[in-house]
mmCIF file of C-alpha atoms and ligand atoms in Angstrom:
data_model
loop_
_atom_site.group_PDB
_atom_site.id
_atom_site.type_symbol
_atom_site.label_atom_id
_atom_site.label_comp_id
_atom_site.label_asym_id
_atom_site.label_seq_id
_atom_site.Cartn_x
_atom_site.Cartn_y
_atom_site.Cartn_z
ATOM 1 C CA UNK Q 1 0.000 0.000 0.000
ATOM 2 C CA UNK Q 2 1.417 3.338 -0.977
ATOM 3 C CA UNK Q 3 2.427 5.746 1.719
ATOM 4 C CA UNK Q 4 -0.106 8.564 1.908
ATOM 5 C CA UNK Q 5 1.328 11.897 2.982
ATOM 6 C CA UNK Q 6 -1.305 14.277 1.654
ATOM 7 C CA UNK Q 7 -5.106 14.266 1.667
ATOM 8 C CA UNK Q 8 -7.977 16.634 0.987
ATOM 9 C CA UNK Q 9 -11.127 16.369 3.023
ATOM 10 C CA UNK Q 10 -14.385 18.193 3.587
ATOM 11 C CA UNK Q 11 -15.809 18.617 7.068
ATOM 12 C CA UNK Q 12 -18.749 20.367 8.595
ATOM 13 C CA UNK Q 13 -19.544 21.051 12.219
ATOM 14 C CA UNK Q 14 -22.981 20.133 13.566
ATOM 15 C CA UNK Q 15 -25.943 22.479 13.102
ATOM 16 C CA UNK Q 16 -27.611 23.842 16.206
ATOM 17 C CA UNK Q 17 -30.948 22.295 17.172
ATOM 18 C CA UNK Q 18 -34.072 24.472 16.876
ATOM 19 C CA UNK Q 19 -35.677 26.214 19.811
ATOM 20 C CA UNK Q 20 -39.315 25.150 20.232
ATOM 21 C CA UNK Q 21 -42.686 26.526 21.293
ATOM 22 C CA UNK Q 22 -44.223 24.571 24.195
ATOM 23 C CA UNK Q 23 -46.537 25.425 27.071
ATOM 24 C CA UNK Q 24 -46.767 24.515 30.721
ATOM 25 C CA UNK Q 25 -49.756 22.423 31.494
ATOM 26 C CA UNK Q 26 -51.945 24.376 33.909
ATOM 27 C CA UNK Q 27 -55.383 22.889 34.306
ATOM 28 C CA UNK Q 28 -56.893 26.097 35.698
ATOM 29 C CA UNK Q 29 -56.014 28.051 32.547
ATOM 30 C CA UNK Q 30 -56.540 27.371 28.864
ATOM 31 C CA UNK Q 31 -52.812 27.870 28.343
ATOM 32 C CA UNK Q 32 -49.936 27.778 30.893
ATOM 33 C CA UNK Q 33 -46.731 29.823 30.587
ATOM 34 C CA UNK Q 34 -44.136 29.246 27.868
ATOM 35 C CA UNK Q 35 -42.010 26.119 28.348
ATOM 36 C CA UNK Q 36 -40.182 25.640 25.016
ATOM 37 C CA UNK Q 37 -36.535 24.680 25.486
ATOM 38 C CA UNK Q 38 -33.510 25.886 23.492
ATOM 39 C CA UNK Q 39 -31.906 23.725 20.855
ATOM 40 C CA UNK Q 40 -28.640 21.966 21.652
ATOM 41 C CA UNK Q 41 -25.359 23.193 20.120
ATOM 42 C CA UNK Q 42 -23.966 21.429 17.063
ATOM 43 C CA UNK Q 43 -20.767 19.392 17.383
ATOM 44 C CA UNK Q 44 -17.421 21.149 17.047
ATOM 45 C CA UNK Q 45 -14.822 19.513 14.811
ATOM 46 C CA UNK Q 46 -11.342 18.923 16.198
ATOM 47 C CA UNK Q 47 -8.119 17.526 14.777
ATOM 48 C CA UNK Q 48 -5.958 15.377 17.030
ATOM 49 C CA UNK Q 49 -2.388 14.129 16.634
ATOM 50 C CA UNK Q 50 -1.715 10.399 16.781
ATOM 51 C CA UNK Q 51 1.596 8.560 16.778
ATOM 52 C CA UNK Q 52 0.983 6.596 13.605
ATOM 53 C CA UNK Q 53 2.555 8.231 10.635
ATOM 54 C CA UNK Q 54 0.715 5.963 8.192
ATOM 55 C CA UNK Q 55 -2.650 7.144 9.539
ATOM 56 C CA UNK Q 56 -3.467 9.371 6.549
ATOM 57 C CA UNK Q 57 -4.170 6.236 4.509
ATOM 58 C CA UNK Q 58 -7.415 6.008 6.486
ATOM 59 C CA UNK Q 59 -8.635 9.028 4.508
ATOM 60 C CA UNK Q 60 -8.153 7.462 1.086
ATOM 61 C CA UNK Q 61 -11.794 6.491 0.688
ATOM 62 C CA UNK Q 62 -13.856 8.525 3.129
ATOM 63 C CA UNK Q 63 -13.179 12.188 2.594
ATOM 64 C CA UNK Q 64 -16.289 13.859 3.879
ATOM 65 C CA UNK Q 65 -17.131 14.235 7.566
ATOM 66 C CA UNK Q 66 -20.024 15.767 9.442
ATOM 67 C CA UNK Q 67 -20.337 16.571 13.127
ATOM 68 C CA UNK Q 68 -23.529 15.594 14.920
ATOM 69 C CA UNK Q 69 -26.339 18.169 14.893
ATOM 70 C CA UNK Q 70 -27.739 19.460 18.178
ATOM 71 C CA UNK Q 71 -31.208 18.162 19.064
ATOM 72 C CA UNK Q 72 -34.223 20.459 19.109
ATOM 73 C CA UNK Q 73 -35.384 21.789 22.447
ATOM 74 C CA UNK Q 74 -38.268 20.024 24.137
ATOM 75 C CA UNK Q 75 -41.084 20.725 26.545
ATOM 76 C CA UNK Q 76 -40.649 21.724 30.219
ATOM 77 C CA UNK Q 77 -37.798 24.069 29.171
ATOM 78 C CA UNK Q 78 -35.556 21.155 28.417
ATOM 79 C CA UNK Q 79 -32.583 22.042 26.273
ATOM 80 C CA UNK Q 80 -31.830 19.811 23.304
ATOM 81 C CA UNK Q 81 -28.799 17.539 23.519
ATOM 82 C CA UNK Q 82 -25.521 18.980 22.226
ATOM 83 C CA UNK Q 83 -23.898 17.197 19.288
ATOM 84 C CA UNK Q 84 -20.929 15.121 20.345
ATOM 85 C CA UNK Q 85 -17.597 16.603 19.187
ATOM 86 C CA UNK Q 86 -16.152 15.102 16.050
ATOM 87 C CA UNK Q 87 -12.469 14.264 16.313
ATOM 88 C CA UNK Q 88 -10.449 13.700 13.157
ATOM 89 C CA UNK Q 89 -7.114 12.026 13.797
ATOM 90 C CA UNK Q 90 -3.953 12.824 11.890
ATOM 91 C CA UNK Q 91 -0.338 11.767 12.316
ATOM 92 C CA UNK Q 92 2.031 13.918 14.372
ATOM 93 C CA UNK Q 93 3.631 16.346 11.946
ATOM 94 C CA UNK Q 94 0.449 17.083 9.969
ATOM 95 C CA UNK Q 95 -0.283 20.565 8.686
ATOM 96 C CA UNK Q 96 -4.004 21.107 8.319
ATOM 97 C CA UNK Q 97 -4.954 24.061 6.102
ATOM 98 C CA UNK Q 98 -8.461 25.416 5.740
ATOM 99 C CA UNK Q 99 -8.671 25.980 1.985
ATOM 100 C CA UNK Q 100 -11.186 28.842 2.310
ATOM 101 C CA UNK Q 101 -9.622 30.848 5.130
ATOM 102 C CA UNK Q 102 -5.983 29.727 4.758
ATOM 103 C CA UNK Q 103 -5.847 29.107 8.507
ATOM 104 C CA UNK Q 104 -3.134 26.558 9.233
ATOM 105 C CA UNK Q 105 -3.175 24.186 12.187
ATOM 106 C CA UNK Q 106 -0.021 22.291 13.036
ATOM 107 C CA UNK Q 107 -0.102 19.048 14.988
ATOM 108 C CA UNK Q 108 3.248 18.512 16.635
ATOM 109 C CA UNK Q 109 2.655 16.542 19.826
ATOM 110 C CA UNK Q 110 0.879 13.295 20.439
ATOM 111 C CA UNK Q 111 -2.639 13.893 21.762
ATOM 112 C CA UNK Q 112 -2.619 17.601 20.782
ATOM 113 C CA UNK Q 113 -6.162 18.644 19.870
ATOM 114 C CA UNK Q 114 -7.193 21.786 17.974
ATOM 115 C CA UNK Q 115 -10.675 22.967 17.062
ATOM 116 C CA UNK Q 116 -10.968 23.621 13.333
ATOM 117 C CA UNK Q 117 -14.736 24.192 13.006
ATOM 118 C CA UNK Q 118 -17.279 25.491 15.437
ATOM 119 C CA UNK Q 119 -20.704 23.937 15.782
ATOM 120 C CA UNK Q 120 -23.834 26.090 15.327
ATOM 121 C CA UNK Q 121 -25.548 27.529 18.381
ATOM 122 C CA UNK Q 122 -28.926 26.094 19.354
ATOM 123 C CA UNK Q 123 -32.015 28.259 18.678
ATOM 124 C CA UNK Q 124 -34.065 29.839 21.455
ATOM 125 C CA UNK Q 125 -37.273 28.286 22.770
ATOM 126 C CA UNK Q 126 -40.319 30.475 23.426
ATOM 127 C CA UNK Q 127 -39.490 30.756 27.152
ATOM 128 C CA UNK Q 128 -36.631 33.079 26.192
ATOM 129 C CA UNK Q 129 -39.085 35.613 24.738
ATOM 130 C CA UNK Q 130 -41.261 35.972 27.808
ATOM 131 C CA UNK Q 131 -41.416 39.472 29.307
ATOM 132 C CA UNK Q 132 -43.838 41.651 31.250
ATOM 133 C CA UNK Q 133 -45.682 42.705 28.082
ATOM 134 C CA UNK Q 134 -45.759 39.273 26.511
ATOM 135 C CA UNK Q 135 -46.333 36.433 28.920
ATOM 136 C CA UNK Q 136 -47.305 33.952 26.209
ATOM 137 C CA UNK Q 137 -44.718 34.375 23.434
ATOM 138 C CA UNK Q 138 -45.176 32.205 20.401
ATOM 139 C CA UNK Q 139 -41.736 32.864 18.942
ATOM 140 C CA UNK Q 140 -38.776 30.535 18.771
ATOM 141 C CA UNK Q 141 -35.623 30.608 16.616
ATOM 142 C CA UNK Q 142 -34.005 27.951 14.477
ATOM 143 C CA UNK Q 143 -30.550 26.584 15.256
ATOM 144 C CA UNK Q 144 -27.559 28.176 13.528
ATOM 145 C CA UNK Q 145 -25.651 26.237 10.897
ATOM 146 C CA UNK Q 146 -22.257 24.797 11.852
ATOM 147 C CA UNK Q 147 -19.090 26.020 10.150
ATOM 148 C CA UNK Q 148 -17.846 24.020 7.197
ATOM 149 C CA UNK Q 149 -14.756 23.851 5.088
ATOM 150 C CA UNK Q 150 -12.410 22.035 2.753
ATOM 151 C CA UNK Q 151 -9.083 21.099 4.269
ATOM 152 C CA UNK Q 152 -5.742 20.180 2.834
ATOM 153 C CA UNK Q 153 -3.730 17.959 5.149
ATOM 154 C CA UNK Q 154 -0.046 17.520 4.515
ATOM 155 C CA UNK Q 155 2.300 15.393 6.562
ATOM 156 C CA UNK Q 156 5.836 16.447 7.387
ATOM 157 C CA UNK Q 157 7.496 13.829 9.495
ATOM 158 C CA UNK Q 158 8.982 14.967 12.763
ATOM 159 C CA UNK Q 159 12.254 13.154 13.406
ATOM 160 C CA UNK Q 160 15.528 13.859 15.159
ATOM 161 C CA UNK Q 161 17.773 12.431 12.461
ATOM 162 C CA UNK Q 162 17.030 12.191 8.743
ATOM 163 C CA UNK Q 163 18.933 9.623 6.666
ATOM 164 C CA UNK Q 164 19.630 10.749 3.139
ATOM 165 C CA UNK Q 165 21.855 9.738 0.262
ATOM 166 C CA UNK Q 166 21.939 8.148 -3.161
ATOM 167 C CA UNK Q 167 20.062 4.877 -3.661
ATOM 168 C CA UNK Q 168 21.901 1.848 -2.282
ATOM 169 C CA UNK Q 169 24.032 3.919 0.129
ATOM 170 C CA UNK Q 170 22.980 1.800 3.110
ATOM 171 C CA UNK Q 171 20.415 4.089 4.741
ATOM 172 C CA UNK Q 172 17.865 1.392 5.511
ATOM 173 C CA UNK Q 173 20.591 -0.959 6.723
ATOM 174 C CA UNK Q 174 21.662 1.690 9.231
ATOM 175 C CA UNK Q 175 18.090 2.341 10.367
ATOM 176 C CA UNK Q 176 17.493 -1.372 10.911
ATOM 177 C CA UNK Q 177 20.824 -1.905 12.654
ATOM 178 C CA UNK Q 178 20.187 0.848 15.196
ATOM 179 C CA UNK Q 179 16.460 0.704 15.731
ATOM 180 C CA UNK Q 180 13.459 -1.586 15.887
ATOM 181 C CA UNK Q 181 12.520 -0.629 12.320
ATOM 182 C CA UNK Q 182 12.226 -3.187 9.560
ATOM 183 C CA UNK Q 183 12.867 -1.145 6.470
ATOM 184 C CA UNK Q 184 13.413 -3.207 3.316
ATOM 185 C CA UNK Q 185 17.067 -3.680 2.345
ATOM 186 C CA UNK Q 186 18.190 -4.649 -1.137
ATOM 187 C CA UNK Q 187 21.339 -4.805 -3.212
ATOM 188 C CA UNK Q 188 19.726 -2.564 -5.796
ATOM 189 C CA UNK Q 189 18.689 1.089 -5.995
ATOM 190 C CA UNK Q 190 15.265 2.265 -4.851
ATOM 191 C CA UNK Q 191 14.629 -0.535 -2.413
ATOM 192 C CA UNK Q 192 12.929 1.894 -0.084
ATOM 193 C CA UNK Q 193 9.722 3.210 -1.604
ATOM 194 C CA UNK Q 194 8.390 5.250 1.277
ATOM 195 C CA UNK Q 195 9.698 6.811 4.496
ATOM 196 C CA UNK Q 196 10.313 4.628 7.527
ATOM 197 C CA UNK Q 197 10.786 5.662 11.108
ATOM 198 C CA UNK Q 198 12.723 3.915 13.816
ATOM 199 C CA UNK Q 199 13.306 4.717 17.449
ATOM 200 C CA UNK Q 200 16.814 4.910 18.920
ATOM 201 C CA UNK Q 201 16.458 5.238 22.711
ATOM 202 C CA UNK Q 202 13.394 7.394 22.226
ATOM 203 C CA UNK Q 203 14.878 9.509 19.435
ATOM 204 C CA UNK Q 204 13.373 9.157 16.003
ATOM 205 C CA UNK Q 205 15.365 8.332 12.884
ATOM 206 C CA UNK Q 206 13.721 8.740 9.483
ATOM 207 C CA UNK Q 207 14.822 6.765 6.434
ATOM 208 C CA UNK Q 208 13.647 8.177 3.126
ATOM 209 C CA UNK Q 209 13.954 6.709 -0.383
ATOM 210 C CA UNK Q 210 17.224 7.307 -2.227
ATOM 211 C CA UNK Q 211 17.793 10.679 -3.908
ATOM 212 C CA UNK Q 212 19.223 11.102 -7.382
ATOM 213 C CA UNK Q 213 20.259 14.020 -9.535
ATOM 214 C CA UNK Q 214 17.087 15.906 -10.409
ATOM 215 C CA UNK Q 215 15.295 14.725 -7.242
ATOM 216 C CA UNK Q 216 14.274 18.292 -6.380
ATOM 217 C CA UNK Q 217 12.405 18.381 -9.724
ATOM 218 C CA UNK Q 218 10.640 15.122 -9.000
ATOM 219 C CA UNK Q 219 13.078 12.646 -10.577
ATOM 220 C CA UNK Q 220 13.319 9.249 -8.903
ATOM 221 C CA UNK Q 221 11.477 8.533 -5.714
ATOM 222 C CA UNK Q 222 13.165 10.463 -2.950
ATOM 223 C CA UNK Q 223 12.417 13.992 -4.162
ATOM 224 C CA UNK Q 224 8.797 13.920 -3.192
ATOM 225 C CA UNK Q 225 9.842 12.899 0.301
ATOM 226 C CA UNK Q 226 12.379 15.699 0.757
ATOM 227 C CA UNK Q 227 9.915 17.702 2.776
ATOM 228 C CA UNK Q 228 9.928 14.937 5.353
ATOM 229 C CA UNK Q 229 13.443 15.864 6.362
ATOM 230 C CA UNK Q 230 12.682 19.572 6.657
ATOM 231 C CA UNK Q 231 11.791 19.067 10.298
ATOM 232 C CA UNK Q 232 14.679 16.846 11.315
ATOM 233 C CA UNK Q 233 17.369 18.363 13.491
ATOM 234 C CA UNK Q 234 20.367 16.629 11.942
ATOM 235 C CA UNK Q 235 20.912 15.011 8.568
ATOM 236 C CA UNK Q 236 23.004 11.893 8.191
ATOM 237 C CA UNK Q 237 24.228 12.009 4.635
ATOM 238 C CA UNK Q 238 25.332 8.511 3.650
ATOM 239 C CA UNK Q 239 28.030 8.102 1.025
ATOM 240 C CA UNK Q 240 29.061 4.557 0.205
ATOM 241 C CA UNK Q 241 32.779 3.693 0.295
ATOM 242 C CA UNK Q 242 32.192 1.057 -2.402
ATOM 243 C CA UNK Q 243 32.856 3.417 -5.289
ATOM 244 C CA UNK Q 244 35.326 6.190 -5.974
ATOM 245 C CA UNK Q 245 34.475 9.829 -6.447
ATOM 246 C CA UNK Q 246 32.895 10.161 -3.045
ATOM 247 C CA UNK Q 247 33.059 13.953 -3.177
ATOM 248 C CA UNK Q 248 31.252 14.097 -6.481
ATOM 249 C CA UNK Q 249 28.463 11.877 -5.178
ATOM 250 C CA UNK Q 250 28.289 13.934 -2.020
ATOM 251 C CA UNK Q 251 27.899 17.126 -4.078
ATOM 252 C CA UNK Q 252 25.109 15.639 -6.199
ATOM 253 C CA UNK Q 253 22.932 15.289 -3.118
ATOM 254 C CA UNK Q 254 23.951 18.681 -1.721
ATOM 255 C CA UNK Q 255 22.865 20.226 -5.015
ATOM 256 C CA UNK Q 256 19.440 18.648 -4.715
ATOM 257 C CA UNK Q 257 19.053 19.802 -1.106
ATOM 258 C CA UNK Q 258 19.919 23.308 -2.118
ATOM 259 C CA UNK Q 259 17.504 23.285 -5.056
ATOM 260 C CA UNK Q 260 14.734 21.993 -2.852
ATOM 261 C CA UNK Q 261 15.310 24.893 -0.432
ATOM 262 C CA UNK Q 262 13.301 24.940 2.806
ATOM 263 C CA UNK Q 263 16.484 25.369 4.867
ATOM 264 C CA UNK Q 264 17.775 21.860 4.155
ATOM 265 C CA UNK Q 265 21.333 23.014 3.488
ATOM 266 C CA UNK Q 266 21.457 24.996 6.720
ATOM 267 C CA UNK Q 267 20.854 21.935 8.846
ATOM 268 C CA UNK Q 268 23.637 20.284 10.729
ATOM 269 C CA UNK Q 269 24.897 17.536 8.455
ATOM 270 C CA UNK Q 270 27.104 14.604 9.297
ATOM 271 C CA UNK Q 271 28.526 12.683 6.391
ATOM 272 C CA UNK Q 272 28.479 8.953 7.000
ATOM 273 C CA UNK Q 273 30.975 7.037 4.911
ATOM 274 C CA UNK Q 274 29.177 3.704 4.766
ATOM 275 C CA UNK Q 275 30.157 0.102 3.933
ATOM 276 C CA UNK Q 276 33.797 0.612 4.928
ATOM 277 C CA UNK Q 277 34.168 -3.159 5.371
ATOM 278 C CA UNK Q 278 34.091 -3.440 1.587
ATOM 279 C CA UNK Q 279 37.334 -1.533 1.002
ATOM 280 C CA UNK Q 280 40.887 -1.470 2.416
ATOM 281 C CA UNK Q 281 41.414 0.739 5.449
ATOM 282 C CA UNK Q 282 43.828 3.061 3.560
ATOM 283 C CA UNK Q 283 41.200 3.574 0.933
ATOM 284 C CA UNK Q 284 38.357 4.540 3.233
ATOM 285 C CA UNK Q 285 40.669 6.749 5.280
ATOM 286 C CA UNK Q 286 41.489 8.571 2.045
ATOM 287 C CA UNK Q 287 37.785 8.907 1.169
ATOM 288 C CA UNK Q 288 36.996 10.162 4.656
ATOM 289 C CA UNK Q 289 39.735 12.782 4.385
ATOM 290 C CA UNK Q 290 38.463 13.949 0.988
ATOM 291 C CA UNK Q 291 34.953 14.286 2.350
ATOM 292 C CA UNK Q 292 36.156 16.081 5.458
ATOM 293 C CA UNK Q 293 37.654 18.764 3.193
ATOM 294 C CA UNK Q 294 34.270 19.636 1.702
ATOM 295 C CA UNK Q 295 31.806 18.578 4.375
ATOM 296 C CA UNK Q 296 33.434 18.962 7.783
ATOM 297 C CA UNK Q 297 32.052 16.209 9.950
ATOM 298 C CA UNK Q 298 32.536 12.652 8.667
ATOM 299 C CA UNK Q 299 31.771 9.424 10.522
ATOM 300 C CA UNK Q 300 32.727 5.988 9.271
ATOM 301 C CA UNK Q 301 30.286 3.126 9.310
ATOM 302 C CA UNK Q 302 29.891 -0.545 8.587
ATOM 303 C CA UNK Q 303 26.745 -2.313 9.681
ATOM 304 C CA UNK Q 304 28.593 -5.592 9.127
ATOM 305 C CA UNK Q 305 31.332 -4.832 11.668
ATOM 306 C CA UNK Q 306 30.003 -4.951 15.258
ATOM 307 C CA UNK Q 307 32.923 -2.927 16.649
ATOM 308 C CA UNK Q 308 32.456 -0.095 14.151
ATOM 309 C CA UNK Q 309 28.700 -0.191 14.596
ATOM 310 C CA UNK Q 310 28.978 0.010 18.382
ATOM 311 C CA UNK Q 311 31.363 2.954 18.138
ATOM 312 C CA UNK Q 312 28.907 4.630 15.723
ATOM 313 C CA UNK Q 313 25.968 4.145 18.032
ATOM 314 C CA UNK Q 314 27.962 5.600 20.965
ATOM 315 C CA UNK Q 315 28.777 8.707 18.930
ATOM 316 C CA UNK Q 316 25.129 8.996 17.957
ATOM 317 C CA UNK Q 317 24.010 8.917 21.614
ATOM 318 C CA UNK Q 318 26.447 11.716 22.449
ATOM 319 C CA UNK Q 319 25.298 13.743 19.452
ATOM 320 C CA UNK Q 320 21.638 13.428 20.432
ATOM 321 C CA UNK Q 321 22.400 14.478 24.004
ATOM 322 C CA UNK Q 322 24.296 17.502 22.683
ATOM 323 C CA UNK Q 323 21.450 18.463 20.393
ATOM 324 C CA UNK Q 324 18.960 18.121 23.212
ATOM 325 C CA UNK Q 325 21.082 20.371 25.405
ATOM 326 C CA UNK Q 326 21.124 23.079 22.700
ATOM 327 C CA UNK Q 327 17.367 22.995 22.472
ATOM 328 C CA UNK Q 328 16.924 23.267 26.233
ATOM 329 C CA UNK Q 329 19.438 26.130 26.321
ATOM 330 C CA UNK Q 330 17.541 27.980 23.594
ATOM 331 C CA UNK Q 331 14.261 27.600 25.421
ATOM 332 C CA UNK Q 332 15.820 29.007 28.596
ATOM 333 C CA UNK Q 333 17.231 32.008 26.763
ATOM 334 C CA UNK Q 334 13.843 32.750 25.199
ATOM 335 C CA UNK Q 335 12.186 32.524 28.618
ATOM 336 C CA UNK Q 336 14.624 35.006 30.115
ATOM 337 C CA UNK Q 337 14.053 37.497 27.303
ATOM 338 C CA UNK Q 338 10.350 37.397 27.848
ATOM 339 C CA UNK Q 339 10.592 38.363 31.520
HETATM 340 N N1 GTP Y 1 29.089 -4.997 3.192
HETATM 341 C C1 GTP Y 1 28.164 -4.089 3.564
HETATM 342 N N2 GTP Y 1 27.014 -4.002 2.870
HETATM 343 C C2 GTP Y 1 26.111 -3.080 3.247
HETATM 344 C C3 GTP Y 1 26.343 -2.197 4.344
HETATM 345 N N3 GTP Y 1 25.274 -1.387 4.466
HETATM 346 C C4 GTP Y 1 24.422 -1.736 3.493
HETATM 347 N N4 GTP Y 1 24.912 -2.760 2.755
HETATM 348 C C5 GTP Y 1 24.271 -3.411 1.591
HETATM 349 O O1 GTP Y 1 24.049 -2.430 0.600
HETATM 350 C C6 GTP Y 1 22.829 -2.674 -0.100
HETATM 351 C C7 GTP Y 1 21.917 -1.454 -0.036
HETATM 352 O O2 GTP Y 1 21.527 -1.236 1.305
HETATM 353 P P1 GTP Y 1 20.178 -0.472 1.708
HETATM 354 O O3 GTP Y 1 20.227 -0.308 3.177
HETATM 355 O O4 GTP Y 1 19.002 -1.116 1.106
HETATM 356 O O5 GTP Y 1 20.453 0.925 0.978
HETATM 357 P P2 GTP Y 1 19.490 2.215 0.908
HETATM 358 O O6 GTP Y 1 20.378 3.408 0.980
HETATM 359 O O7 GTP Y 1 18.426 2.114 1.898
HETATM 360 O O8 GTP Y 1 18.940 2.080 -0.574
HETATM 361 P P3 GTP Y 1 17.588 2.705 -1.217
HETATM 362 O O9 GTP Y 1 16.463 2.363 -0.315
HETATM 363 O O10 GTP Y 1 17.502 2.047 -2.522
HETATM 364 O O11 GTP Y 1 17.821 4.174 -1.334
HETATM 365 C C8 GTP Y 1 22.245 -3.921 0.556
HETATM 366 O O12 GTP Y 1 22.593 -5.040 -0.213
HETATM 367 C C9 GTP Y 1 22.907 -3.980 1.912
HETATM 368 O O13 GTP Y 1 23.015 -5.283 2.418
HETATM 369 C C10 GTP Y 1 27.581 -2.318 5.051
HETATM 370 O O14 GTP Y 1 27.892 -1.605 5.995
HETATM 371 N N5 GTP Y 1 28.448 -3.287 4.603
HETATM 372 MG MG1 MG Y 2 16.477 2.055 1.643
#
């Protein structure tokens, strides 16, 4: 089943129930006082974030949603029942845009709930119109319609580390080696067809399909998933040690990141020279040095060598701790400025 990262839906909030005209029963009089209750309010529509990034596929068939209407008022001044809120679930990282108003709602934390449409108010029953001049009002008002709208929902994955690189660079192998993920691995390009997430001690790693030259213009598979790394904190850029011209291959991907824009080239990037078990040590040292010249930080990796892999995972833990510290520091600075 294809990974769904964009849907369009229509939703409407519930209409308010009508107010009604009713009378108290008073046997001594032909007609008792007014006793018509107000209508109940229509359901509001909310969006809520869930930790299931494949959840948008649930909207492939059903695209239209309606909140429950409020019930009409009843006798004895009883208010109609309110419509029960309608909750539409979307994966964490979804951007929900109201196509008519351009309001954008961003779901970033699990369980976060935002109201996107307000239900209509219930109408007034005749009791509301009673006053000293009119003790037997025969008026009531209808319920108000609920808000409605077309929404565009777009998913941008939220991950700590994004794995990028040419096809076959070993991205999925790294994800599977470090996390509980089971991303497909193959000795051929474009094994990965859709993004995969894995958890490394609570941090999230995102594996996206391989990128090729022209990816930013939609060539290959990875380009359309580039936006999923726009929210990652650090990019791991995998370059395989199997072939020569590591710098050239590195630059191909950098070019695509830059053409895509969205701040991708400003992110902290660590180049991961992968599959070092396949070449002589002098050779991968040379490659690492060449990459260091153009890219700065370079880590070496082999998922086949337990010692190298362990060392890699230790460095990753330290990196994530460092990154977390920067975020906490930034929050503290912002707090101080506000005081
Ligand atoms: N010897 C060796 N082979 C590796 C290593 N990492 C990955 N491979 C192999 O390289 C091939 C490609 O690995 P994948 O993890 O599927 O590569 P990918 O970057 O996810 O590829 P796409 O999904 O096509 O973009 C597979 O045959 C892996 O077994 C490594 O460290 N050492
Ligand atoms: Mg892959």
